Amino acid sequence: MAKMKKKWIVLCSAAIGVIYASEYVASNFQAYLPQPRTRVGTDMQASGSLYPIGPTSTEGLLNAGNPIPSSSALPEKNGESPNAAANATPSADAPAKSPGSVNKRYNDGTYTGIGSNRRGSIQVAVTVKRDKITDVEISDFAMHYSESDVVDLPDQVLHKQSSQVDNVSGATYSTQAFEDAVADALAQAKIG
Amino acid sequence: MRRTKLYMDTVIDIQLETERSKAEAETAIERAFAAFRKVEDACSRFHPDSELMRACCQIGVSVPIGSYLFEPLKFSLELADWTSGIFDPTVGGTMEKLGFNRRYLTGEMADNPSDSSVSFRDIELDAHNRTLLLRKPMVIDLGAVAKGFAIDLAARELRQFERFIVNAGGDLIAGGADERNNVWNIGIRHPKRRDESVQTVNISNEAICTSGSYERRSAAFGGVHHIVDPRTT
């Protein structure tokens, strides 16, 4: 185990190094291009033209009428210079109207949605671009996890998280609690 | 400064403490979040248009793939090899059948072909040409490695700052130290009492990950959770 440890660290560092080496090249190119379309190094343009996917058969909230893979989120980060904030490049996105926009279902923009569950209320800011959710920010996180779901464990020496720790590690929790708030925001974005 | 967004069906929480300008901090935080979006766009098995799922449509063909997919895939294959398949990224088909097939926020259900005899040995990665070849229909699940990969990338965007934490739904990296003890004090969540810790750990410029069956239980089957043993499923 101890011997393997070093190998995993090397592997992880190498993986991160590959990404940064390639993006460094890419960003240097972008500095000279007013409308960056080259994605040197990340190789991702190779996938952009691969095997078109048919419309999904499921009743998806988004994307269902949008069978063109090139309208996926992939091209967007293409135009994103390393110094730009996520929403700062609307002009780069404008020309890329896909055929899917004929039956466009949502207006582009950022919408605030509010939801609640038994733990409290949640406010989210959902950004929609070309019928895709590109960003969901929790703008007000007033959920309280103070109720124990299960109270059958014997009392142990437990630390109250809020007062004694800077942060908490645990099994990955899902975004289920946020779905109402996101749906609320999408309702406002919906066309017609 | 603290910002929270949703990626990879979990909550990504970034805390940053710095003497530098607010604008500088905000820009770096956005870049850190962008790392999660890029990894998700490349590696998600829930998005039919992710680079991974588009590649999984092609059987017996060498498909060129980008670094955001290649690197985590390579890492997971190393793990699979080391554990002789106890860890196996081809578990995706099994996960779908167990009810872990719902795309978060939009609710689309994934249903993809996967050979019942598939194992990580049916994946060929060509490091020289950066291509992926699948010998059988399969759904690759990078759920165990992609988040850590994204956390490392995000931390790299933030490492210029004095103190930061990137917490991706319970897996976190703590950079720098806090002003009190020169360390970050991290609680390990109690499996059943969400607001309590069973233990605390002091770390500085280190990461800590926790997994457990108390989160991500199957919506389709009672008692089924997201950690499965490939020898018994």
PDB file of C-alpha atoms in Angstrom, chain A:
ATOM      1  CA  MET A   1       0.000   0.000   0.000  1.00  0.00           C
ATOM      2  CA  ALA A   2       2.694   2.444   0.977  1.00  0.00           C
ATOM      3  CA  LYS A   3       4.618   1.622  -2.140  1.00  0.00           C
ATOM      4  CA  MET A   4       1.607   2.254  -4.333  1.00  0.00           C
ATOM      5  CA  LYS A   5       0.953   5.598  -2.772  1.00  0.00           C
ATOM      6  CA  LYS A   6       3.673   7.394  -4.645  1.00  0.00           C
ATOM      7  CA  LYS A   7       2.473   5.957  -7.921  1.00  0.00           C
ATOM      8  CA  TRP A   8      -1.020   7.395  -7.467  1.00  0.00           C
ATOM      9  CA  ILE A   9       0.324  10.799  -6.590  1.00  0.00           C
ATOM     10  CA  VAL A  10       2.488  10.744  -9.687  1.00  0.00           C
ATOM     11  CA  LEU A  11      -0.477   9.670 -11.814  1.00  0.00           C
ATOM     12  CA  CYS A  12      -2.687  12.430 -10.446  1.00  0.00           C
ATOM     13  CA  SER A  13      -0.048  15.091 -10.872  1.00  0.00           C
ATOM     14  CA  ALA A  14       0.647  13.926 -14.395  1.00  0.00           C
ATOM     15  CA  ALA A  15      -3.058  14.104 -15.270  1.00  0.00           C
ATOM     16  CA  ILE A  16      -3.346  17.668 -13.998  1.00  0.00           C
ATOM     17  CA  GLY A  17      -0.104  18.553 -15.746  1.00  0.00           C
ATOM     18  CA  VAL A  18      -1.423  17.331 -19.092  1.00  0.00           C
ATOM     19  CA  ILE A  19      -4.499  19.547 -18.804  1.00  0.00           C
ATOM     20  CA  TYR A  20      -2.489  22.607 -17.898  1.00  0.00           C
ATOM     21  CA  ALA A  21       0.153  22.117 -20.497  1.00  0.00           C
ATOM     22  CA  SER A  22      -2.532  21.892 -23.165  1.00  0.00           C
ATOM     23  CA  GLU A  23      -4.550  24.838 -21.871  1.00  0.00           C
ATOM     24  CA  TYR A  24      -1.481  27.007 -21.616  1.00  0.00           C
ATOM     25  CA  VAL A  25      -0.902  26.489 -25.317  1.00  0.00           C
ATOM     26  CA  ALA A  26      -4.586  27.069 -26.026  1.00  0.00           C
ATOM     27  CA  SER A  27      -4.768  30.299 -24.061  1.00  0.00           C
ATOM     28  CA  ASN A  28      -1.660  31.661 -25.737  1.00  0.00           C
ATOM     29  CA  PHE A  29      -3.314  31.108 -29.073  1.00  0.00           C
ATOM     30  CA  GLN A  30      -6.490  32.695 -27.864  1.00  0.00           C
ATOM     31  CA  ALA A  31      -4.653  35.833 -26.878  1.00  0.00           C
ATOM     32  CA  TYR A  32      -4.080  36.538 -30.540  1.00  0.00           C
ATOM     33  CA  LEU A  33      -7.470  35.526 -31.828  1.00  0.00           C
ATOM     34  CA  PRO A  34     -10.413  37.878 -31.443  1.00  0.00           C
ATOM     35  CA  GLN A  35     -12.887  35.012 -31.877  1.00  0.00           C
ATOM     36  CA  PRO A  36     -11.144  31.975 -30.549  1.00  0.00           C
ATOM     37  CA  ARG A  37     -12.283  28.871 -32.331  1.00  0.00           C
ATOM     38  CA  THR A  38      -9.140  26.811 -32.159  1.00  0.00           C
ATOM     39  CA  ARG A  39      -8.878  24.529 -29.253  1.00  0.00           C
ATOM     40  CA  VAL A  40      -5.318  23.491 -29.506  1.00  0.00           C
ATOM     41  CA  GLY A  41      -4.254  20.837 -27.144  1.00  0.00           C
ATOM     42  CA  THR A  42      -7.466  19.854 -25.456  1.00  0.00           C
ATOM     43  CA  ASP A  43      -8.257  17.701 -28.490  1.00  0.00           C
ATOM     44  CA  MET A  44     -11.892  18.118 -27.784  1.00  0.00           C
ATOM     45  CA  GLN A  45     -12.782  19.385 -31.218  1.00  0.00           C
ATOM     46  CA  ALA A  46     -12.117  15.864 -32.368  1.00  0.00           C
ATOM     47  CA  SER A  47     -15.235  14.753 -30.607  1.00  0.00           C
ATOM     48  CA  GLY A  48     -17.410  17.578 -31.827  1.00  0.00           C
ATOM     49  CA  SER A  49     -18.094  15.986 -35.163  1.00  0.00           C
ATOM     50  CA  LEU A  50     -18.467  12.423 -34.041  1.00  0.00           C
ATOM     51  CA  TYR A  51     -21.572  10.332 -34.334  1.00  0.00           C
ATOM     52  CA  PRO A  52     -24.638  12.492 -34.126  1.00  0.00           C
ATOM     53  CA  ILE A  53     -27.031  11.388 -31.465  1.00  0.00           C
ATOM     54  CA  GLY A  54     -30.692  11.018 -32.273  1.00  0.00           C
ATOM     55  CA  PRO A  55     -33.285  12.787 -30.201  1.00  0.00           C
ATOM     56  CA  THR A  56     -33.529  11.288 -26.790  1.00  0.00           C
ATOM     57  CA  SER A  57     -36.558   9.130 -26.412  1.00  0.00           C
ATOM     58  CA  THR A  58     -37.193  10.198 -22.870  1.00  0.00           C
ATOM     59  CA  GLU A  59     -39.301  13.159 -21.910  1.00  0.00           C
ATOM     60  CA  GLY A  60     -36.413  15.356 -20.945  1.00  0.00           C
ATOM     61  CA  LEU A  61     -37.076  18.751 -19.581  1.00  0.00           C
ATOM     62  CA  LEU A  62     -34.305  20.154 -21.722  1.00  0.00           C
ATOM     63  CA  ASN A  63     -32.564  19.125 -24.895  1.00  0.00           C
ATOM     64  CA  ALA A  64     -35.295  16.832 -26.070  1.00  0.00           C
ATOM     65  CA  GLY A  65     -35.868  18.828 -29.213  1.00  0.00           C
ATOM     66  CA  ASN A  66     -32.240  19.412 -29.786  1.00  0.00           C
ATOM     67  CA  PRO A  67     -30.631  16.491 -31.550  1.00  0.00           C
ATOM     68  CA  ILE A  68     -27.492  18.257 -32.739  1.00  0.00           C
ATOM     69  CA  PRO A  69     -24.505  17.324 -30.653  1.00  0.00           C
ATOM     70  CA  SER A  70     -22.680  20.475 -31.658  1.00  0.00           C
ATOM     71  CA  SER A  71     -25.122  22.427 -29.569  1.00  0.00           C
ATOM     72  CA  SER A  72     -23.861  20.720 -26.473  1.00  0.00           C
ATOM     73  CA  ALA A  73     -22.082  22.660 -23.818  1.00  0.00           C
ATOM     74  CA  LEU A  74     -18.756  21.652 -25.272  1.00  0.00           C
ATOM     75  CA  PRO A  75     -18.221  24.488 -27.734  1.00  0.00           C
ATOM     76  CA  GLU A  76     -18.979  27.135 -25.179  1.00  0.00           C
ATOM     77  CA  LYS A  77     -15.907  26.767 -23.146  1.00  0.00           C
ATOM     78  CA  ASN A  78     -14.058  27.086 -26.355  1.00  0.00           C
ATOM     79  CA  GLY A  79     -14.750  30.759 -26.508  1.00  0.00           C
ATOM     80  CA  GLU A  80     -14.033  31.317 -22.897  1.00  0.00           C
ATOM     81  CA  SER A  81     -10.746  33.026 -22.364  1.00  0.00           C
ATOM     82  CA  PRO A  82      -9.024  32.098 -19.149  1.00  0.00           C
ATOM     83  CA  ASN A  83      -9.645  35.537 -17.668  1.00  0.00           C
ATOM     84  CA  ALA A  84     -13.294  35.776 -18.552  1.00  0.00           C
ATOM     85  CA  ALA A  85     -15.996  35.081 -16.061  1.00  0.00           C
ATOM     86  CA  ALA A  86     -18.495  32.433 -17.050  1.00  0.00           C
ATOM     87  CA  ASN A  87     -21.157  34.748 -18.346  1.00  0.00           C
ATOM     88  CA  ALA A  88     -18.944  37.367 -19.901  1.00  0.00           C
ATOM     89  CA  THR A  89     -18.867  36.151 -23.487  1.00  0.00           C
ATOM     90  CA  PRO A  90     -22.349  36.435 -24.906  1.00  0.00           C
ATOM     91  CA  SER A  91     -21.083  37.627 -28.276  1.00  0.00           C
ATOM     92  CA  ALA A  92     -19.066  34.497 -28.825  1.00  0.00           C
ATOM     93  CA  ASP A  93     -22.161  32.384 -28.384  1.00  0.00           C
ATOM     94  CA  ALA A  94     -24.506  34.406 -30.513  1.00  0.00           C
ATOM     95  CA  PRO A  95     -23.550  33.182 -33.993  1.00  0.00           C
ATOM     96  CA  ALA A  96     -23.751  29.535 -33.055  1.00  0.00           C
ATOM     97  CA  LYS A  97     -27.498  29.194 -33.543  1.00  0.00           C
ATOM     98  CA  SER A  98     -28.196  25.564 -34.050  1.00  0.00           C
ATOM     99  CA  PRO A  99     -31.104  24.153 -36.025  1.00  0.00           C
ATOM    100  CA  GLY A 100     -32.532  23.191 -32.670  1.00  0.00           C
ATOM    101  CA  SER A 101     -33.295  26.814 -31.983  1.00  0.00           C
ATOM    102  CA  VAL A 102     -36.316  26.538 -34.290  1.00  0.00           C
ATOM    103  CA  ASN A 103     -38.258  24.965 -31.480  1.00  0.00           C
ATOM    104  CA  LYS A 104     -36.418  26.764 -28.752  1.00  0.00           C
ATOM    105  CA  ARG A 105     -38.122  26.238 -25.454  1.00  0.00           C
ATOM    106  CA  TYR A 106     -36.344  28.592 -23.110  1.00  0.00           C
ATOM    107  CA  ASN A 107     -35.218  32.190 -23.270  1.00  0.00           C
ATOM    108  CA  ASP A 108     -31.531  32.658 -22.629  1.00  0.00           C
ATOM    109  CA  GLY A 109     -30.701  34.412 -19.408  1.00  0.00           C
ATOM    110  CA  THR A 110     -30.282  33.991 -15.689  1.00  0.00           C
ATOM    111  CA  TYR A 111     -33.379  33.263 -13.621  1.00  0.00           C
ATOM    112  CA  THR A 112     -33.912  33.131  -9.911  1.00  0.00           C
ATOM    113  CA  GLY A 113     -35.860  30.224  -8.522  1.00  0.00           C
ATOM    114  CA  ILE A 114     -36.998  29.505  -5.005  1.00  0.00           C
ATOM    115  CA  GLY A 115     -37.728  26.122  -3.564  1.00  0.00           C
ATOM    116  CA  SER A 116     -38.193  24.640  -0.179  1.00  0.00           C
ATOM    117  CA  ASN A 117     -38.106  21.348   1.562  1.00  0.00           C
ATOM    118  CA  ARG A 118     -38.473  20.302   5.136  1.00  0.00           C
ATOM    119  CA  ARG A 119     -35.023  21.610   5.845  1.00  0.00           C
ATOM    120  CA  GLY A 120     -35.619  25.153   4.746  1.00  0.00           C
ATOM    121  CA  SER A 121     -35.707  27.342   1.696  1.00  0.00           C
ATOM    122  CA  ILE A 122     -33.295  27.505  -1.180  1.00  0.00           C
ATOM    123  CA  GLN A 123     -32.737  30.178  -3.771  1.00  0.00           C
ATOM    124  CA  VAL A 124     -30.894  29.403  -6.977  1.00  0.00           C
ATOM    125  CA  ALA A 125     -29.777  31.421  -9.982  1.00  0.00           C
ATOM    126  CA  VAL A 126     -30.091  29.288 -13.113  1.00  0.00           C
ATOM    127  CA  THR A 127     -28.401  30.375 -16.316  1.00  0.00           C
ATOM    128  CA  VAL A 128     -29.886  29.054 -19.556  1.00  0.00           C
ATOM    129  CA  LYS A 129     -28.177  29.273 -22.913  1.00  0.00           C
ATOM    130  CA  ARG A 130     -29.576  27.687 -26.047  1.00  0.00           C
ATOM    131  CA  ASP A 131     -31.941  25.451 -24.094  1.00  0.00           C
ATOM    132  CA  LYS A 132     -29.180  24.193 -21.839  1.00  0.00           C
ATOM    133  CA  ILE A 133     -28.624  24.813 -18.188  1.00  0.00           C
ATOM    134  CA  THR A 134     -25.099  26.162 -18.147  1.00  0.00           C
ATOM    135  CA  ASP A 135     -24.844  27.284 -14.552  1.00  0.00           C
ATOM    136  CA  VAL A 136     -26.729  26.791 -11.307  1.00  0.00           C
ATOM    137  CA  GLU A 137     -25.575  28.922  -8.436  1.00  0.00           C
ATOM    138  CA  ILE A 138     -26.985  28.600  -4.956  1.00  0.00           C
ATOM    139  CA  SER A 139     -27.695  32.219  -4.128  1.00  0.00           C
ATOM    140  CA  ASP A 140     -29.265  31.616  -0.755  1.00  0.00           C
ATOM    141  CA  PHE A 141     -28.490  28.436   1.090  1.00  0.00           C
ATOM    142  CA  ALA A 142     -30.774  28.559   4.075  1.00  0.00           C
ATOM    143  CA  MET A 143     -31.145  24.820   4.436  1.00  0.00           C
ATOM    144  CA  HIS A 144     -30.638  23.507   7.873  1.00  0.00           C
ATOM    145  CA  TYR A 145     -29.651  19.955   8.425  1.00  0.00           C
ATOM    146  CA  SER A 146     -30.337  20.115  12.093  1.00  0.00           C
ATOM    147  CA  GLU A 147     -32.968  17.419  12.269  1.00  0.00           C
ATOM    148  CA  SER A 148     -31.582  13.962  12.481  1.00  0.00           C
ATOM    149  CA  ASP A 149     -33.125  11.676   9.931  1.00  0.00           C
ATOM    150  CA  VAL A 150     -32.554   8.700  12.103  1.00  0.00           C
ATOM    151  CA  VAL A 151     -32.342   8.879  15.853  1.00  0.00           C
ATOM    152  CA  ASP A 152     -31.643   5.275  16.675  1.00  0.00           C
ATOM    153  CA  LEU A 153     -27.892   5.479  17.173  1.00  0.00           C
ATOM    154  CA  PRO A 154     -26.554   5.452  20.697  1.00  0.00           C
ATOM    155  CA  ASP A 155     -25.018   8.712  21.783  1.00  0.00           C
ATOM    156  CA  GLN A 156     -21.368   8.823  21.040  1.00  0.00           C
ATOM    157  CA  VAL A 157     -18.802  11.497  21.456  1.00  0.00           C
ATOM    158  CA  LEU A 158     -20.037  13.692  18.688  1.00  0.00           C
ATOM    159  CA  HIS A 159     -18.890  17.047  17.547  1.00  0.00           C
ATOM    160  CA  LYS A 160     -21.393  19.598  16.469  1.00  0.00           C
ATOM    161  CA  GLN A 161     -20.200  20.464  13.025  1.00  0.00           C
ATOM    162  CA  SER A 162     -21.150  24.095  12.907  1.00  0.00           C
ATOM    163  CA  SER A 163     -19.238  25.248  15.933  1.00  0.00           C
ATOM    164  CA  GLN A 164     -16.101  23.190  15.845  1.00  0.00           C
ATOM    165  CA  VAL A 165     -15.092  22.476  12.299  1.00  0.00           C
ATOM    166  CA  ASP A 166     -14.202  24.556   9.263  1.00  0.00           C
ATOM    167  CA  ASN A 167     -15.755  22.149   6.811  1.00  0.00           C
ATOM    168  CA  VAL A 168     -17.167  18.673   6.559  1.00  0.00           C
ATOM    169  CA  SER A 169     -16.300  15.626   4.492  1.00  0.00           C
ATOM    170  CA  GLY A 170     -18.960  13.019   3.839  1.00  0.00           C
ATOM    171  CA  ALA A 171     -20.425  10.773   1.198  1.00  0.00           C
ATOM    172  CA  THR A 172     -21.414  12.717  -1.888  1.00  0.00           C
ATOM    173  CA  TYR A 173     -24.891  14.088  -1.502  1.00  0.00           C
ATOM    174  CA  SER A 174     -27.154  14.678  -4.462  1.00  0.00           C
ATOM    175  CA  THR A 175     -28.779  17.825  -5.795  1.00  0.00           C
ATOM    176  CA  GLN A 176     -32.284  16.476  -5.303  1.00  0.00           C
ATOM    177  CA  ALA A 177     -33.059  19.092  -2.668  1.00  0.00           C
ATOM    178  CA  PHE A 178     -32.450  21.804  -5.270  1.00  0.00           C
ATOM    179  CA  GLU A 179     -34.684  20.499  -8.019  1.00  0.00           C
ATOM    180  CA  ASP A 180     -37.776  22.455  -6.993  1.00  0.00           C
ATOM    181  CA  ALA A 181     -35.865  25.687  -6.997  1.00  0.00           C
ATOM    182  CA  VAL A 182     -34.333  24.919 -10.388  1.00  0.00           C
ATOM    183  CA  ALA A 183     -37.745  24.004 -11.798  1.00  0.00           C
ATOM    184  CA  ASP A 184     -39.106  27.304 -10.491  1.00  0.00           C
ATOM    185  CA  ALA A 185     -36.370  29.204 -12.317  1.00  0.00           C
ATOM    186  CA  LEU A 186     -36.929  27.231 -15.519  1.00  0.00           C
ATOM    187  CA  ALA A 187     -40.640  27.990 -15.418  1.00  0.00           C
ATOM    188  CA  GLN A 188     -39.753  31.647 -15.753  1.00  0.00           C
ATOM    189  CA  ALA A 189     -37.363  30.955 -18.597  1.00  0.00           C
ATOM    190  CA  LYS A 190     -39.896  28.948 -20.529  1.00  0.00           C
ATOM    191  CA  ILE A 191     -41.184  30.379 -23.785  1.00  0.00           C
ATOM    192  CA  GLY A 192     -44.954  30.572 -24.172  1.00  0.00           C
TER     193      GLY A 192
END
